[in-house]
């Protein structure tokens, strides 16, 4: 029974993260939301490795890898965001729209 | 310890790549900042060639001394088998093409800054792709996937003074991150329900009776991962980022994303499906949902890619949408794998992938040079190419009609194999018909290039010069495209000798 609450927490976190990526205007919040999604996975993995159907230590190891990779991904994301902010002077993702399908029609 | 790395010499190509990455990084640190770093490209190309020699040597050794049986490393987390060997060769070949493209044209790589980073990050991405296609464990798969993805995020935006490139990188990193999260979330459920991260162990536990409440989670994990893969391989409902990223980045990097990333992710999907999820397809209650999900992705990719490509005027955007359609074609045998009992699956898919790499790399090589000289990425840069360089126009026409699947080219033979594979089953007929109809649709936009090249007056009359590295790349892909059409049995026999 215990595991259900952990899984629910992870699912809620994952959904909040997905909602944030899709709806937030601020680029930094978008990156945070991705981190939220990845951290939901960590909760899942650790919960499964303790209370899962076949508990094993592999889940802990997997979550260590996930944490490391998520940190690297955040670093790359922030670096790209900084470069973009320097060029555009804004962190509003709605304004990052110079590449799109109809660009040729507007010229 | 011995079981961990028994026959470790088969990993020599990986060792060469890792060694070169470390060496190039150190070299970059020790060379004075003002010195030109152009020669890093040649060093990286040398590393790639060295790795290909090693790969072929390893292949021969494996074939003669070990009878070509699969070898497992690190507690069967890493595999050396025929599938991984072929995919590694494909990936390495694509990388050599990308290097030749980058060396040929300054605008293709990074201008003058970050040359060293550009080339060693390419090698890092290659390593990630290799790990991805040879892993048999969720953790190693994930690490390989991220190694490939993180390196490509940086490479897309490496020209950081170019607004479009950085915007493309931003879109790629956000959507790629979401896709990774979905894949990972799926992996966590798969691990939770089976208690194991090894794909073969997962297969075993899925084949045994699974509790009814657990089976739902396993389906959930399948669909979550499908979502993530769809993004990464740029299949249809998840394709929105592809055109933007291709347009924003350089031609060399677009060729990289179109070949290496797709081959590697495809290898990943095949491994996961065949090594772990296959028992699910033989369960009675839900299996047709799985099949329909895969078929839906293939059909949508073919339709959406070809239809949206019709209205593109930008060369790289057009190639991006055509790439979505090509992924749709390649996914056809995979969706039918349970119905055809996997018959000829690898031979058909790998043949098409090889043809795809050759023609896409060739087309991007021509596009990179023509658009760089015209200073615009629009298709009208190709106007009158026949008068400015007849040979280049001829080469581009061959690549295009091969992509369109006209006879006497590798693309035709490949598509023919895909179609025969599809028509072997009843459900496949639908896929085959969609494939034929959308292929006809694709003639319109491929021939828009041809029309520009042969029937329009050039804006600038002067001849287009091609650097010799590009010339090598174009020649290899041209010869390959035609040779594969005339002598398809060579590649088929090679695949057969590997037991595929």
PDB file of C-alpha atoms in Angstrom, chain A residues 3-106:
ATOM      1  CA  UNK A   3       4.125   2.401  -2.759  1.00  0.00           C
ATOM      2  CA  UNK A   4       0.918   3.866  -4.165  1.00  0.00           C
ATOM      3  CA  UNK A   5       1.443   7.164  -2.409  1.00  0.00           C
ATOM      4  CA  UNK A   6       4.999   7.436  -3.734  1.00  0.00           C
ATOM      5  CA  UNK A   7       3.861   6.660  -7.251  1.00  0.00           C
ATOM      6  CA  UNK A   8       1.073   9.209  -6.956  1.00  0.00           C
ATOM      7  CA  UNK A   9       3.515  11.855  -5.764  1.00  0.00           C
ATOM      8  CA  UNK A  10       5.790  11.080  -8.709  1.00  0.00           C
ATOM      9  CA  UNK A  11       2.909  11.204 -11.177  1.00  0.00           C
ATOM     10  CA  UNK A  12       1.754  14.556  -9.790  1.00  0.00           C
ATOM     11  CA  UNK A  13       5.284  15.974  -9.988  1.00  0.00           C
ATOM     12  CA  UNK A  14       5.689  14.688 -13.541  1.00  0.00           C
ATOM     13  CA  UNK A  15       2.396  16.270 -14.584  1.00  0.00           C
ATOM     14  CA  UNK A  16       3.249  19.586 -12.969  1.00  0.00           C
ATOM     15  CA  UNK A  17       6.550  19.520 -14.814  1.00  0.00           C
ATOM     16  CA  UNK A  18       4.905  18.749 -18.136  1.00  0.00           C
ATOM     17  CA  UNK A  19       2.352  21.495 -17.559  1.00  0.00           C
ATOM     18  CA  UNK A  20       5.146  23.927 -16.779  1.00  0.00           C
ATOM     19  CA  UNK A  21       7.080  23.079 -19.941  1.00  0.00           C
ATOM     20  CA  UNK A  22       4.017  23.522 -22.084  1.00  0.00           C
ATOM     21  CA  UNK A  23       2.566  26.668 -20.561  1.00  0.00           C
ATOM     22  CA  UNK A  24       5.213  28.790 -18.847  1.00  0.00           C
ATOM     23  CA  UNK A  25       6.584  31.844 -20.625  1.00  0.00           C
ATOM     24  CA  UNK A  26       9.799  32.232 -18.675  1.00  0.00           C
ATOM     25  CA  UNK A  27      12.615  30.153 -20.135  1.00  0.00           C
ATOM     26  CA  UNK A  28      14.184  29.470 -16.730  1.00  0.00           C
ATOM     27  CA  UNK A  29      10.910  28.081 -15.395  1.00  0.00           C
ATOM     28  CA  UNK A  30      10.729  25.835 -18.459  1.00  0.00           C
ATOM     29  CA  UNK A  31      14.120  24.371 -17.563  1.00  0.00           C
ATOM     30  CA  UNK A  32      13.015  23.964 -13.933  1.00  0.00           C
ATOM     31  CA  UNK A  33       9.947  22.096 -15.133  1.00  0.00           C
ATOM     32  CA  UNK A  34      12.091  19.625 -17.047  1.00  0.00           C
ATOM     33  CA  UNK A  35      14.082  19.070 -13.854  1.00  0.00           C
ATOM     34  CA  UNK A  36      10.807  18.443 -12.029  1.00  0.00           C
ATOM     35  CA  UNK A  37       9.915  15.736 -14.546  1.00  0.00           C
ATOM     36  CA  UNK A  38      13.308  14.085 -14.128  1.00  0.00           C
ATOM     37  CA  UNK A  39      13.031  14.224 -10.342  1.00  0.00           C
ATOM     38  CA  UNK A  40       9.628  12.559 -10.497  1.00  0.00           C
ATOM     39  CA  UNK A  41      11.430   9.664 -12.143  1.00  0.00           C
ATOM     40  CA  UNK A  42      13.914   9.545  -9.263  1.00  0.00           C
ATOM     41  CA  UNK A  43      11.115   9.198  -6.742  1.00  0.00           C
ATOM     42  CA  UNK A  44       9.624   6.418  -8.826  1.00  0.00           C
ATOM     43  CA  UNK A  45      12.921   4.560  -9.067  1.00  0.00           C
ATOM     44  CA  UNK A  46      13.749   4.793  -5.383  1.00  0.00           C
ATOM     45  CA  UNK A  47      10.206   3.824  -4.362  1.00  0.00           C
ATOM     46  CA  UNK A  48      10.305   0.800  -6.648  1.00  0.00           C
ATOM     47  CA  UNK A  49      13.684  -0.297  -5.394  1.00  0.00           C
ATOM     48  CA  UNK A  50      12.406  -0.289  -1.810  1.00  0.00           C
ATOM     49  CA  UNK A  51       8.730  -1.312  -2.045  1.00  0.00           C
ATOM     50  CA  UNK A  52       8.415  -2.649  -5.610  1.00  0.00           C
ATOM     51  CA  UNK A  53       7.264  -6.088  -6.680  1.00  0.00           C
ATOM     52  CA  UNK A  54      10.869  -7.234  -6.847  1.00  0.00           C
ATOM     53  CA  UNK A  55      12.864  -4.842  -4.669  1.00  0.00           C
ATOM     54  CA  UNK A  56      16.528  -4.551  -5.626  1.00  0.00           C
ATOM     55  CA  UNK A  57      19.334  -2.074  -5.253  1.00  0.00           C
ATOM     56  CA  UNK A  58      19.478  -1.400  -8.988  1.00  0.00           C
ATOM     57  CA  UNK A  59      16.863   1.327  -8.676  1.00  0.00           C
ATOM     58  CA  UNK A  60      19.117   3.316  -6.332  1.00  0.00           C
ATOM     59  CA  UNK A  61      21.983   3.014  -8.782  1.00  0.00           C
ATOM     60  CA  UNK A  62      19.744   4.059 -11.647  1.00  0.00           C
ATOM     61  CA  UNK A  63      18.569   7.120  -9.732  1.00  0.00           C
ATOM     62  CA  UNK A  64      22.202   8.125  -9.110  1.00  0.00           C
ATOM     63  CA  UNK A  65      22.783   8.045 -12.846  1.00  0.00           C
ATOM     64  CA  UNK A  66      19.601  10.016 -13.445  1.00  0.00           C
ATOM     65  CA  UNK A  67      20.590  12.723 -10.977  1.00  0.00           C
ATOM     66  CA  UNK A  68      23.998  13.093 -12.613  1.00  0.00           C
ATOM     67  CA  UNK A  69      22.629  13.273 -16.130  1.00  0.00           C
ATOM     68  CA  UNK A  70      19.866  15.674 -15.101  1.00  0.00           C
ATOM     69  CA  UNK A  71      22.491  18.003 -13.675  1.00  0.00           C
ATOM     70  CA  UNK A  72      24.463  17.866 -16.925  1.00  0.00           C
ATOM     71  CA  UNK A  73      21.325  18.535 -18.908  1.00  0.00           C
ATOM     72  CA  UNK A  74      20.437  21.515 -16.749  1.00  0.00           C
ATOM     73  CA  UNK A  75      23.954  22.907 -17.234  1.00  0.00           C
ATOM     74  CA  UNK A  76      23.719  22.611 -21.016  1.00  0.00           C
ATOM     75  CA  UNK A  77      20.215  24.072 -21.026  1.00  0.00           C
ATOM     76  CA  UNK A  78      21.227  27.082 -18.924  1.00  0.00           C
ATOM     77  CA  UNK A  79      24.304  27.670 -21.101  1.00  0.00           C
ATOM     78  CA  UNK A  80      22.204  27.697 -24.270  1.00  0.00           C
ATOM     79  CA  UNK A  81      19.636  29.938 -22.579  1.00  0.00           C
ATOM     80  CA  UNK A  82      22.380  32.401 -21.568  1.00  0.00           C
ATOM     81  CA  UNK A  83      23.687  32.552 -25.142  1.00  0.00           C
ATOM     82  CA  UNK A  84      20.167  33.128 -26.411  1.00  0.00           C
ATOM     83  CA  UNK A  85      19.450  35.785 -23.776  1.00  0.00           C
ATOM     84  CA  UNK A  86      22.561  37.700 -24.794  1.00  0.00           C
ATOM     85  CA  UNK A  87      21.410  37.742 -28.416  1.00  0.00           C
ATOM     86  CA  UNK A  88      17.720  38.458 -27.855  1.00  0.00           C
ATOM     87  CA  UNK A  89      17.669  40.349 -24.574  1.00  0.00           C
ATOM     88  CA  UNK A  90      14.611  38.481 -23.352  1.00  0.00           C
ATOM     89  CA  UNK A  91      13.849  35.288 -21.490  1.00  0.00           C
ATOM     90  CA  UNK A  92      10.290  35.058 -22.771  1.00  0.00           C
ATOM     91  CA  UNK A  93      10.028  31.833 -24.757  1.00  0.00           C
ATOM     92  CA  UNK A  94       7.154  33.211 -26.856  1.00  0.00           C
ATOM     93  CA  UNK A  95       9.588  35.623 -28.451  1.00  0.00           C
ATOM     94  CA  UNK A  96      11.946  32.866 -29.572  1.00  0.00           C
ATOM     95  CA  UNK A  97      10.004  32.486 -32.783  1.00  0.00           C
ATOM     96  CA  UNK A  98      12.234  33.444 -35.699  1.00  0.00           C
ATOM     97  CA  UNK A  99      12.299  29.834 -36.941  1.00  0.00           C
ATOM     98  CA  UNK A 100       8.890  28.715 -38.097  1.00  0.00           C
ATOM     99  CA  UNK A 101       7.058  27.297 -41.047  1.00  0.00           C
ATOM    100  CA  UNK A 102       5.537  30.495 -42.443  1.00  0.00           C
ATOM    101  CA  UNK A 103       8.687  32.602 -42.275  1.00  0.00           C
ATOM    102  CA  UNK A 104       8.946  32.646 -46.069  1.00  0.00           C
ATOM    103  CA  UNK A 105       5.420  33.970 -46.517  1.00  0.00           C
ATOM    104  CA  UNK A 106       5.924  36.991 -44.297  1.00  0.00           C
TER     105      UNK A 106
END
